[in-house]
CSV table of C-alpha atoms in Angstrom, one decimal:
chain,number,residue,atom,x,y,z
T,737,UNK,CA,-41.2,-33.4,7.6
T,738,UNK,CA,-38.6,-32.6,10.1
T,739,UNK,CA,-38.7,-34.2,13.8
T,740,UNK,CA,-38.7,-32.1,16.6
T,741,UNK,CA,-35.8,-33.2,19.4
T,742,UNK,CA,-34.3,-35.4,16.9
T,743,UNK,CA,-30.6,-35.4,16.0
T,744,UNK,CA,-29.4,-32.2,13.9
T,745,UNK,CA,-28.2,-32.7,10.6
T,746,UNK,CA,-25.7,-30.7,8.9
T,747,UNK,CA,-28.7,-28.3,7.6
T,748,UNK,CA,-30.0,-27.8,10.5
T,749,UNK,CA,-26.9,-26.5,12.4
T,750,UNK,CA,-23.9,-23.6,11.7
T,751,UNK,CA,-20.7,-25.2,10.6
T,752,UNK,CA,-17.7,-24.8,13.2
T,753,UNK,CA,-16.5,-21.6,11.5
T,754,UNK,CA,-19.9,-20.0,12.1
T,755,UNK,CA,-19.9,-21.1,15.0
T,756,UNK,CA,-16.2,-19.7,15.8
T,757,UNK,CA,-17.8,-16.4,13.7
T,758,UNK,CA,-20.2,-16.0,16.2
T,759,UNK,CA,-18.6,-16.5,19.1
T,760,UNK,CA,-16.2,-13.9,18.3
T,761,UNK,CA,-18.9,-11.4,17.3
T,762,UNK,CA,-20.6,-11.8,21.0
T,763,UNK,CA,-17.6,-12.2,23.4
T,764,UNK,CA,-17.0,-9.4,26.1
T,765,UNK,CA,-13.8,-10.5,27.1
T,766,UNK,CA,-10.8,-12.7,26.0
T,767,UNK,CA,-7.4,-14.2,27.1
T,768,UNK,CA,-4.3,-12.5,25.3
T,769,UNK,CA,-1.4,-14.7,25.7
T,770,UNK,CA,1.7,-13.9,24.3
T,771,UNK,CA,5.6,-13.6,24.6
T,772,UNK,CA,4.9,-15.9,28.2
T,773,UNK,CA,2.8,-13.1,29.3
T,774,UNK,CA,-1.3,-13.6,30.1
T,775,UNK,CA,-3.5,-10.8,30.0
T,776,UNK,CA,-7.1,-10.4,30.0
T,777,UNK,CA,-9.3,-8.3,27.9
T,778,UNK,CA,-12.3,-7.1,29.3
T,779,UNK,CA,-15.5,-4.8,27.9
T,780,UNK,CA,-15.1,-5.9,24.3
T,781,UNK,CA,-17.4,-3.2,22.3
T,782,UNK,CA,-19.6,-6.4,20.9
T,783,UNK,CA,-17.9,-6.2,17.3
T,784,UNK,CA,-15.4,-9.2,15.5
T,785,UNK,CA,-12.4,-8.8,17.4
T,786,UNK,CA,-10.1,-9.8,14.6
T,787,UNK,CA,-12.0,-6.6,13.1
T,788,UNK,CA,-8.6,-4.9,15.3
T,789,UNK,CA,-6.9,-8.1,14.4
T,790,UNK,CA,-6.2,-8.7,10.8
T,791,UNK,CA,-5.6,-12.5,9.9
T,792,UNK,CA,-2.8,-13.3,7.0
T,793,UNK,CA,-1.4,-16.5,5.8
T,794,UNK,CA,1.5,-17.9,6.8
T,795,UNK,CA,4.5,-16.2,4.4
T,796,UNK,CA,7.5,-18.6,3.5
T,797,UNK,CA,10.2,-18.4,5.1
T,798,UNK,CA,8.5,-16.5,8.0
T,799,UNK,CA,9.8,-18.7,10.6
T,800,UNK,CA,13.4,-17.1,10.0
T,801,UNK,CA,12.2,-14.0,12.0
T,802,UNK,CA,11.5,-14.0,15.4
T,803,UNK,CA,7.9,-13.4,15.7
T,804,UNK,CA,6.1,-14.0,19.1
T,805,UNK,CA,3.7,-16.5,19.4
T,806,UNK,CA,-0.1,-15.6,20.3
T,807,UNK,CA,-2.6,-16.8,21.6
T,808,UNK,CA,-6.8,-15.9,21.5
T,809,UNK,CA,-8.9,-17.5,24.1
T,810,UNK,CA,-12.5,-17.1,23.8
T,811,UNK,CA,-14.8,-19.1,26.3
T,812,UNK,CA,-19.2,-19.3,25.0
T,813,UNK,CA,-21.1,-19.3,28.5
T,814,UNK,CA,-24.5,-19.9,27.8
T,815,UNK,CA,-26.4,-16.8,29.3
T,816,UNK,CA,-28.7,-18.9,31.3
T,817,UNK,CA,-28.6,-20.7,34.3
T,818,UNK,CA,-28.1,-24.1,33.7
T,819,UNK,CA,-25.7,-26.8,34.2
T,820,UNK,CA,-22.4,-26.6,32.7
T,821,UNK,CA,-22.8,-23.5,31.3
T,822,UNK,CA,-20.0,-23.6,29.2
T,823,UNK,CA,-20.8,-24.3,25.8
T,824,UNK,CA,-17.7,-23.8,23.7
T,825,UNK,CA,-14.1,-22.7,23.7
T,826,UNK,CA,-12.5,-20.6,20.9
T,827,UNK,CA,-8.3,-20.6,20.4
T,828,UNK,CA,-7.2,-18.7,17.3
T,829,UNK,CA,-3.2,-19.4,17.2
T,830,UNK,CA,-0.6,-17.6,14.9
T,831,UNK,CA,2.4,-15.0,15.6
T,832,UNK,CA,2.3,-11.4,15.7
T,833,UNK,CA,3.7,-9.9,12.6
T,834,UNK,CA,3.4,-6.2,14.0
T,835,UNK,CA,3.6,-5.5,17.9
T,836,UNK,CA,0.3,-4.8,19.5
T,837,UNK,CA,1.8,-3.9,23.0
T,838,UNK,CA,-1.7,-2.5,23.6
T,839,UNK,CA,-4.1,-5.3,23.1
T,840,UNK,CA,-4.5,-6.1,26.8
T,841,UNK,CA,-5.6,-2.6,28.1
T,842,UNK,CA,-8.0,-2.9,24.7
T,843,UNK,CA,-6.8,0.5,23.5
T,844,UNK,CA,-4.1,2.0,21.7
T,845,UNK,CA,-3.3,0.6,18.8
T,846,UNK,CA,-6.3,0.6,16.1
T,847,UNK,CA,-5.1,-2.9,14.8
T,848,UNK,CA,-2.0,-5.4,14.5
T,849,UNK,CA,-1.3,-7.8,12.0
T,850,UNK,CA,-1.8,-11.6,12.8
T,851,UNK,CA,0.0,-14.7,11.3
T,852,UNK,CA,-2.5,-17.2,11.2
T,853,UNK,CA,-1.8,-20.8,12.2
T,854,UNK,CA,-5.3,-22.3,13.1
T,855,UNK,CA,-8.4,-21.5,15.3
T,856,UNK,CA,-9.7,-24.5,17.6
T,857,UNK,CA,-13.4,-24.9,18.1
T,858,UNK,CA,-14.5,-27.0,21.5
T,859,UNK,CA,-17.5,-28.6,22.9
T,860,UNK,CA,-18.6,-31.2,23.9
T,861,UNK,CA,-18.8,-33.2,20.8
T,862,UNK,CA,-15.2,-32.4,20.7
T,863,UNK,CA,-12.4,-30.7,18.9
T,864,UNK,CA,-12.7,-29.1,15.6
T,865,UNK,CA,-10.0,-27.1,13.5
T,866,UNK,CA,-10.6,-24.2,11.1
T,867,UNK,CA,-8.6,-22.7,8.4
T,868,UNK,CA,-8.3,-19.2,7.6
T,869,UNK,CA,-10.4,-19.0,4.4
T,870,UNK,CA,-12.7,-21.3,5.7
T,871,UNK,CA,-13.2,-18.5,8.6
T,872,UNK,CA,-12.7,-15.9,5.9
T,873,UNK,CA,-15.8,-16.9,4.1
T,874,UNK,CA,-18.5,-18.0,7.3
T,875,UNK,CA,-20.3,-15.1,8.8
T,876,UNK,CA,-21.3,-14.4,12.0
T,877,UNK,CA,-25.0,-15.5,13.0
T,878,UNK,CA,-27.5,-12.9,12.4
T,879,UNK,CA,-28.7,-14.1,16.1
T,880,UNK,CA,-25.2,-13.8,17.6
T,881,UNK,CA,-25.7,-10.4,18.7
T,882,UNK,CA,-28.9,-10.8,20.4
T,883,UNK,CA,-29.2,-14.6,21.8
T,884,UNK,CA,-28.3,-13.8,25.6
T,885,UNK,CA,-31.1,-11.0,26.0
T,886,UNK,CA,-33.5,-13.2,24.2
T,887,UNK,CA,-33.0,-16.3,25.9
T,888,UNK,CA,-33.2,-14.7,29.3
T,889,UNK,CA,-36.3,-13.0,28.3
T,890,UNK,CA,-37.7,-16.4,26.8
T,891,UNK,CA,-36.9,-17.8,30.9
T,892,UNK,CA,-37.4,-15.2,33.2
T,893,UNK,CA,-41.1,-13.8,31.1
T,894,UNK,CA,-42.5,-17.2,29.5
T,895,UNK,CA,-41.4,-20.2,31.7
T,896,UNK,CA,-44.6,-21.6,30.6
T,897,UNK,CA,-43.8,-21.3,27.0
T,898,UNK,CA,-41.0,-23.3,27.5
T,899,UNK,CA,-42.5,-25.8,29.1
T,900,UNK,CA,-44.8,-25.8,26.0
T,901,UNK,CA,-42.1,-26.8,23.7
T,902,UNK,CA,-41.3,-29.7,25.4
T,903,UNK,CA,-44.6,-31.0,23.6
T,904,UNK,CA,-42.1,-31.2,20.6
T,905,UNK,CA,-39.5,-32.8,21.8
T,906,UNK,CA,-39.0,-36.7,20.6
T,907,UNK,CA,-39.2,-39.0,22.3
T,908,UNK,CA,-41.2,-36.8,25.0
T,909,UNK,CA,-39.5,-36.2,28.3
T,910,UNK,CA,-40.2,-38.3,31.2
T,911,UNK,CA,-40.5,-37.3,34.7
T,912,UNK,CA,-36.7,-38.1,35.5
T,913,UNK,CA,-36.5,-34.6,34.0
T,914,UNK,CA,-36.2,-32.1,36.8
T,915,UNK,CA,-36.3,-28.6,34.8
T,916,UNK,CA,-35.6,-27.6,31.3
T,917,UNK,CA,-34.5,-24.4,30.5
T,918,UNK,CA,-33.5,-22.3,26.7
T,919,UNK,CA,-29.7,-23.0,26.6
T,920,UNK,CA,-29.1,-21.5,22.9
T,921,UNK,CA,-30.4,-20.0,20.3
T,922,UNK,CA,-29.1,-19.4,16.4
T,923,UNK,CA,-30.6,-19.0,13.2
T,924,UNK,CA,-31.6,-22.5,13.1
T,925,UNK,CA,-33.6,-23.4,15.7
T,926,UNK,CA,-33.8,-22.9,20.1
T,927,UNK,CA,-31.8,-25.8,21.7
T,928,UNK,CA,-33.6,-26.4,25.4
T,929,UNK,CA,-31.5,-28.4,27.8
T,930,UNK,CA,-33.3,-30.8,30.2
T,931,UNK,CA,-31.8,-31.5,33.4
T,932,UNK,CA,-32.2,-34.8,35.1
T,933,UNK,CA,-31.4,-36.3,38.1
T,934,UNK,CA,-27.8,-38.1,36.9
T,935,UNK,CA,-26.6,-35.5,33.6
T,936,UNK,CA,-28.5,-33.8,30.8
T,937,UNK,CA,-29.5,-33.1,28.0
T,938,UNK,CA,-29.7,-31.5,24.8
T,939,UNK,CA,-32.8,-31.5,22.3
T,940,UNK,CA,-32.9,-28.7,18.9
T,941,UNK,CA,-36.4,-27.9,18.0
T,942,UNK,CA,-35.4,-26.5,14.5
T,943,UNK,CA,-37.4,-23.5,12.7
T,944,UNK,CA,-39.2,-24.0,9.7
T,945,UNK,CA,-36.5,-22.0,7.8
T,946,UNK,CA,-33.3,-20.8,8.6
T,947,UNK,CA,-33.4,-17.1,9.6
T,948,UNK,CA,-31.7,-14.8,7.5
T,949,UNK,CA,-31.9,-11.4,10.3
T,950,UNK,CA,-32.9,-11.0,13.6
T,951,UNK,CA,-36.1,-9.2,12.6
T,952,UNK,CA,-37.4,-12.8,11.2
T,953,UNK,CA,-36.7,-14.2,14.9
T,954,UNK,CA,-39.9,-13.1,16.1
T,955,UNK,CA,-42.4,-15.0,13.4
T,956,UNK,CA,-40.5,-18.5,13.5
T,957,UNK,CA,-40.4,-18.5,17.1
T,958,UNK,CA,-44.3,-18.1,17.5
T,959,UNK,CA,-44.3,-21.0,14.8
T,960,UNK,CA,-42.8,-23.3,17.3
T,961,UNK,CA,-45.3,-22.2,19.6
T,962,UNK,CA,-47.9,-23.1,17.2
T,963,UNK,CA,-47.0,-26.6,16.2
T,964,UNK,CA,-46.5,-27.4,20.1
T,965,UNK,CA,-49.9,-26.5,21.0
T,966,UNK,CA,-50.7,-28.2,18.1
T,967,UNK,CA,-49.4,-31.3,19.1
T,968,UNK,CA,-51.8,-33.9,20.8
T,969,UNK,CA,-49.2,-34.7,23.3
T,970,UNK,CA,-49.2,-33.6,26.9
T,971,UNK,CA,-46.0,-32.6,28.6
T,972,UNK,CA,-45.9,-35.5,31.9
T,973,UNK,CA,-42.8,-33.5,33.4
T,974,UNK,CA,-43.7,-32.5,37.6
T,975,UNK,CA,-44.9,-29.1,38.5
């Protein structure tokens, strides 16, 4: 039996490459740094920015040509009002193979080519580098375009169900927990942030099985609620 709130295993959470692809897919803005200029690109169309910027492996002898370095920066912000809302940062590094002068305006050229160096994922757990093959093979999480709306709906309209989910956390929360908020959701489960007087901690509640499609989310979430209702434990948080 899987233990709720136990440390996540690799099978219970997205890979780093999947996490990066999901962040890119859900991004509404990014920062572009090239030729010493830093520009903010807002109002992304909701599609993976990599669809407009084709990534290529480094070409032998390419260092002999001038190819401006480019850095794309993305920040993954929790949609709920938790402490420390930055969940992750992604940086894609490389060099431009073709001009992309209109990237900062978000219009103009349909696409550009980028000689890929590496993608960097920074989370509270640390920093990892992901290569092009791994990034190409990864798929965005099916919930990533919908996660923000699902989490805010859960918090705004069903706070009682968030409290109900605390019955699944092990060890059980104590009175030192001031509040619990949903901070993330992916195909593997829901993450709650337990905020205490000093600091906070995150606990993952895995779904009975990973989702393949957003249409499966309702049944999996209800399965968690049902498991919580069956629990003989009761929430000990103060009202």
